Structure formats: structure tokens, C-alpha cells
Amino acid sequence: MAKIMRYDEHEIERLYQENLSAARQLLASLPVAEGREPTTKGLNGWVYEQTICHCLSQELKALGILPSIAEQVSLYGRVKIDLLVGRVAIEIKALGSFGDDAKKYSRYRTKVEQKGWVYCYLTRGETYRPYRLATEEALGKERAFFLDIQGDWERFVKEVLKSYEGKP
């Protein structure tokens, strides 16, 4: 990729924190909230997904691609993919894995690939090494991205670009 990336791990984290704070303040300003800020964890995940969607969209646009992006796309049953960018199905986690998530992702990967899509996993970070390794094993090291590793954002964008264009 000849062009310089618009974002990196630090800028994405800054945007996420800034927008999470703004979202909490805006929600607290609703009359029914009476000034109380939300404490739900779901807001963190939603803001992080929106941050990744925004940053990825901007990166692709800078490369001359007007990306086809869909959010919360049905995979099967009640299972949804966070983002579908072209044919790239992306699982996004603000807080890493919990328990046996890797087994779940392995099942999802099979379903994703049956649809002709490519499955990627992206998280802000994973401090528990066994979960990190299990996720890499379930998705393949080339499609598991941890933004607590410098350079993984660029690696992620390159993988999305490669798969978006239909060259898995």
C-alpha cells in the first residue's frame, strides 16, 4: 500500500474515547435521563464499532474505493456479523474475548465462508494470552487483529482491501 494510513492504533483509540465520552454526555442530556450518564456496556461496543466503521471507510475512500458497508448483517439464526465490508465479514470487540469465544468464532467462520465471505476479527486488545492465541487459531493469524499491537491497523486495512477486491 503506497499511501500513508490516515489512522493508526493510537488515533483510533483517541477517537473512540472522545466519541464514547460525547455519547455518554449526549445520552445524559435526554430529558428522561435527568442528567444520569449511561452505565451500560453495550454503548462501549456500539461506539467502538462505529469508530472502526468510520476509520475503515475513510481509509478505503483515501485509496479510491467507495466501500459497500452494512452493519449487523444476519449470518444465521440470531447471529449477526458486526460489519460486512464488500465480502469481508468483521467481528469487532471493544473489550476482547470472554471464555470460549474462539470456539464460537470457529463456528461462525465456517458459516461465513459458506456464504463466500472472508471472516476477520478485530479488537482493541487482548491481555489474556490464551484467548489471543485461541482467537488466532480459530480465524487464522492473518485474519485476527489486535489494536494493542502497533501496525495491526495497517495490516487489517490491507487484509480488508485484499479480500474486498475478491482475492482471498
mmCIF file of C-alpha atoms in Angstrom:
data_model
loop_
_atom_site.group_PDB
_atom_site.id
_atom_site.type_symbol
_atom_site.label_atom_id
_atom_site.label_comp_id
_atom_site.label_asym_id
_atom_site.label_seq_id
_atom_site.Cartn_x
_atom_site.Cartn_y
_atom_site.Cartn_z
ATOM 1 C CA MET A 1 0.000 0.000 0.000
ATOM 2 C CA ALA A 2 1.831 3.047 -1.255
ATOM 3 C CA LYS A 3 -0.214 5.669 0.574
ATOM 4 C CA ILE A 4 0.244 6.513 4.222
ATOM 5 C CA MET A 5 -2.535 5.331 6.501
ATOM 6 C CA ARG A 6 -4.917 8.026 7.743
ATOM 7 C CA TYR A 7 -5.273 6.296 11.116
ATOM 8 C CA ASP A 8 -3.204 4.199 13.469
ATOM 9 C CA GLU A 9 -3.927 2.376 16.708
ATOM 10 C CA HIS A 10 -3.403 5.486 18.850
ATOM 11 C CA GLU A 11 -5.616 7.736 16.719
ATOM 12 C CA ILE A 12 -8.382 5.115 16.677
ATOM 13 C CA GLU A 13 -8.225 4.835 20.476
ATOM 14 C CA ARG A 14 -8.339 8.637 20.807
ATOM 15 C CA LEU A 15 -11.369 8.875 18.501
ATOM 16 C CA TYR A 16 -13.096 6.047 20.359
ATOM 17 C CA GLN A 17 -12.578 7.593 23.801
ATOM 18 C CA GLU A 18 -13.590 11.049 22.579
ATOM 19 C CA ASN A 19 -16.777 9.778 20.957
ATOM 20 C CA LEU A 20 -17.648 7.461 23.856
ATOM 21 C CA SER A 21 -17.457 10.441 26.197
ATOM 22 C CA ALA A 22 -19.595 12.536 23.828
ATOM 23 C CA ALA A 23 -22.162 9.710 23.513
ATOM 24 C CA ARG A 24 -22.462 9.419 27.297
ATOM 25 C CA GLN A 25 -22.924 13.178 27.659
ATOM 26 C CA LEU A 26 -25.490 13.350 24.864
ATOM 27 C CA LEU A 27 -27.473 10.452 26.288
ATOM 28 C CA ALA A 28 -27.347 12.046 29.750
ATOM 29 C CA SER A 29 -28.838 15.193 28.195
ATOM 30 C CA LEU A 30 -32.050 13.364 27.224
ATOM 31 C CA PRO A 31 -34.938 14.563 29.382
ATOM 32 C CA VAL A 32 -35.696 11.038 30.629
ATOM 33 C CA ALA A 33 -32.065 10.546 31.746
ATOM 34 C CA GLU A 34 -32.288 13.544 34.108
ATOM 35 C CA GLY A 35 -28.534 14.078 33.767
ATOM 36 C CA ARG A 36 -27.572 10.454 34.521
ATOM 37 C CA GLU A 37 -24.865 9.083 32.226
ATOM 38 C CA PRO A 38 -25.450 5.575 30.869
ATOM 39 C CA THR A 39 -23.504 2.770 32.512
ATOM 40 C CA THR A 40 -24.418 0.037 30.040
ATOM 41 C CA LYS A 41 -21.502 -1.818 28.449
ATOM 42 C CA GLY A 42 -23.381 -2.069 25.145
ATOM 43 C CA LEU A 43 -22.669 1.580 24.453
ATOM 44 C CA ASN A 44 -18.904 0.923 24.527
ATOM 45 C CA GLY A 45 -19.255 -1.789 21.876
ATOM 46 C CA TRP A 46 -21.522 0.272 19.657
ATOM 47 C CA VAL A 47 -19.255 3.336 19.763
ATOM 48 C CA TYR A 48 -16.223 1.145 19.049
ATOM 49 C CA GLU A 49 -17.955 -0.485 16.068
ATOM 50 C CA GLN A 50 -18.880 2.960 14.735
ATOM 51 C CA THR A 51 -15.297 4.161 15.223
ATOM 52 C CA ILE A 52 -13.899 1.195 13.282
ATOM 53 C CA CYS A 53 -16.531 1.580 10.566
ATOM 54 C CA HIS A 54 -15.698 5.278 10.187
ATOM 55 C CA CYS A 55 -11.927 4.804 10.153
ATOM 56 C CA LEU A 56 -12.043 1.859 7.742
ATOM 57 C CA SER A 57 -14.404 3.720 5.424
ATOM 58 C CA GLN A 58 -12.064 6.734 5.400
ATOM 59 C CA GLU A 59 -9.017 4.528 4.707
ATOM 60 C CA LEU A 60 -10.749 2.835 1.767
ATOM 61 C CA LYS A 61 -12.028 6.138 0.381
ATOM 62 C CA ALA A 62 -8.478 7.521 0.517
ATOM 63 C CA LEU A 63 -7.497 4.554 -1.672
ATOM 64 C CA GLY A 64 -10.213 5.411 -4.189
ATOM 65 C CA ILE A 65 -12.740 2.802 -3.024
ATOM 66 C CA LEU A 66 -16.276 3.799 -2.106
ATOM 67 C CA PRO A 67 -16.920 0.871 0.204
ATOM 68 C CA SER A 68 -20.113 -1.112 0.439
ATOM 69 C CA ILE A 69 -20.648 -1.354 4.214
ATOM 70 C CA ALA A 70 -23.556 -2.995 6.034
ATOM 71 C CA GLU A 71 -23.924 -3.201 9.823
ATOM 72 C CA GLN A 72 -25.350 -6.054 11.913
ATOM 73 C CA VAL A 73 -25.765 -8.429 8.974
ATOM 74 C CA SER A 74 -27.530 -11.720 9.687
ATOM 75 C CA LEU A 75 -25.252 -14.743 9.471
ATOM 76 C CA TYR A 76 -27.764 -17.382 10.604
ATOM 77 C CA GLY A 77 -30.460 -17.556 13.245
ATOM 78 C CA ARG A 78 -29.898 -14.683 15.661
ATOM 79 C CA VAL A 79 -26.159 -14.489 14.907
ATOM 80 C CA LYS A 80 -25.070 -11.246 13.301
ATOM 81 C CA ILE A 81 -21.835 -10.005 11.774
ATOM 82 C CA ASP A 82 -20.847 -6.570 13.094
ATOM 83 C CA LEU A 83 -19.740 -5.214 9.715
ATOM 84 C CA LEU A 84 -19.863 -6.562 6.192
ATOM 85 C CA VAL A 85 -17.468 -4.580 4.027
ATOM 86 C CA GLY A 86 -17.805 -5.866 0.487
ATOM 87 C CA ARG A 87 -17.338 -9.590 1.132
ATOM 88 C CA VAL A 88 -15.376 -9.137 4.367
ATOM 89 C CA ALA A 89 -17.333 -10.098 7.493
ATOM 90 C CA ILE A 90 -15.810 -8.366 10.517
ATOM 91 C CA GLU A 91 -16.286 -9.271 14.169
ATOM 92 C CA ILE A 92 -15.442 -6.210 16.297
ATOM 93 C CA LYS A 93 -14.797 -6.326 20.035
ATOM 94 C CA ALA A 94 -14.071 -3.326 22.235
ATOM 95 C CA LEU A 95 -13.099 -5.496 25.209
ATOM 96 C CA GLY A 96 -11.539 -8.654 23.755
ATOM 97 C CA SER A 97 -12.749 -12.217 24.271
ATOM 98 C CA PHE A 98 -14.602 -13.872 27.090
ATOM 99 C CA GLY A 99 -14.293 -17.573 27.882
ATOM 100 C CA ASP A 100 -14.783 -19.885 24.909
ATOM 101 C CA ASP A 101 -15.399 -17.177 22.311
ATOM 102 C CA ALA A 102 -12.807 -18.752 19.996
ATOM 103 C CA LYS A 103 -14.966 -21.878 19.628
ATOM 104 C CA LYS A 104 -17.904 -19.664 18.678
ATOM 105 C CA TYR A 105 -15.773 -17.763 16.154
ATOM 106 C CA SER A 106 -14.633 -21.037 14.632
ATOM 107 C CA ARG A 107 -18.298 -21.996 14.026
ATOM 108 C CA TYR A 108 -19.026 -18.532 12.660
ATOM 109 C CA ARG A 109 -16.035 -18.726 10.340
ATOM 110 C CA THR A 110 -17.451 -21.900 8.764
ATOM 111 C CA LYS A 111 -20.817 -20.190 8.157
ATOM 112 C CA VAL A 112 -19.147 -17.024 6.854
ATOM 113 C CA GLU A 113 -17.028 -18.979 4.393
ATOM 114 C CA GLN A 114 -20.084 -20.953 3.210
ATOM 115 C CA LYS A 115 -21.513 -17.589 2.124
ATOM 116 C CA GLY A 116 -18.344 -16.835 0.147
ATOM 117 C CA TRP A 117 -17.213 -14.193 2.610
ATOM 118 C CA VAL A 118 -13.917 -13.740 4.451
ATOM 119 C CA TYR A 119 -14.034 -13.601 8.270
ATOM 120 C CA CYS A 120 -11.888 -11.127 10.212
ATOM 121 C CA TYR A 121 -11.727 -10.373 13.918
ATOM 122 C CA LEU A 122 -10.645 -7.011 15.309
ATOM 123 C CA THR A 123 -10.354 -5.950 18.939
ATOM 124 C CA ARG A 124 -8.920 -3.013 20.877
ATOM 125 C CA GLY A 125 -6.742 -5.527 22.646
ATOM 126 C CA GLU A 126 -6.464 -8.863 24.372
ATOM 127 C CA THR A 127 -4.362 -9.082 27.517
ATOM 128 C CA TYR A 128 -5.062 -12.743 28.289
ATOM 129 C CA ARG A 129 -2.609 -14.644 26.094
ATOM 130 C CA PRO A 130 -4.593 -17.940 25.895
ATOM 131 C CA TYR A 131 -7.614 -16.052 24.477
ATOM 132 C CA ARG A 132 -5.398 -14.233 21.975
ATOM 133 C CA LEU A 133 -3.841 -17.485 20.800
ATOM 134 C CA ALA A 134 -7.219 -19.271 20.631
ATOM 135 C CA THR A 135 -8.662 -16.454 18.524
ATOM 136 C CA GLU A 136 -5.676 -16.563 16.168
ATOM 137 C CA GLU A 137 -6.094 -20.324 15.854
ATOM 138 C CA ALA A 138 -9.850 -20.069 15.169
ATOM 139 C CA LEU A 139 -9.585 -17.368 12.491
ATOM 140 C CA GLY A 140 -6.027 -17.758 11.275
ATOM 141 C CA LYS A 141 -3.298 -15.413 12.416
ATOM 142 C CA GLU A 142 -3.608 -13.393 9.197
ATOM 143 C CA ARG A 143 -7.248 -12.502 9.979
ATOM 144 C CA ALA A 144 -7.071 -11.776 13.716
ATOM 145 C CA PHE A 145 -6.181 -8.178 14.560
ATOM 146 C CA PHE A 146 -5.367 -6.716 17.965
ATOM 147 C CA LEU A 147 -5.074 -2.942 18.100
ATOM 148 C CA ASP A 148 -2.835 -3.173 21.152
ATOM 149 C CA ILE A 149 -0.165 -4.243 18.633
ATOM 150 C CA GLN A 150 1.385 -1.407 16.667
ATOM 151 C CA GLY A 151 0.934 -1.975 12.949
ATOM 152 C CA ASP A 152 -2.150 -4.196 13.222
ATOM 153 C CA TRP A 153 -4.460 -1.439 11.938
ATOM 154 C CA GLU A 154 -2.466 -1.171 8.727
ATOM 155 C CA ARG A 155 -2.309 -4.975 8.476
ATOM 156 C CA PHE A 156 -6.108 -5.067 8.969
ATOM 157 C CA VAL A 157 -6.775 -2.469 6.256
ATOM 158 C CA LYS A 158 -4.518 -4.356 3.842
ATOM 159 C CA GLU A 159 -6.342 -7.628 4.545
ATOM 160 C CA VAL A 160 -9.751 -5.995 4.089
ATOM 161 C CA LEU A 161 -8.576 -4.410 0.847
ATOM 162 C CA LYS A 162 -7.210 -7.711 -0.464
ATOM 163 C CA SER A 163 -10.386 -9.616 0.409
ATOM 164 C CA TYR A 164 -12.735 -6.763 -0.552
ATOM 165 C CA GLU A 165 -11.408 -6.952 -4.071
ATOM 166 C CA GLY A 166 -12.180 -10.671 -4.168
ATOM 167 C CA LYS A 167 -8.672 -12.086 -3.846
ATOM 168 C CA PRO A 168 -8.755 -14.190 -0.634
#
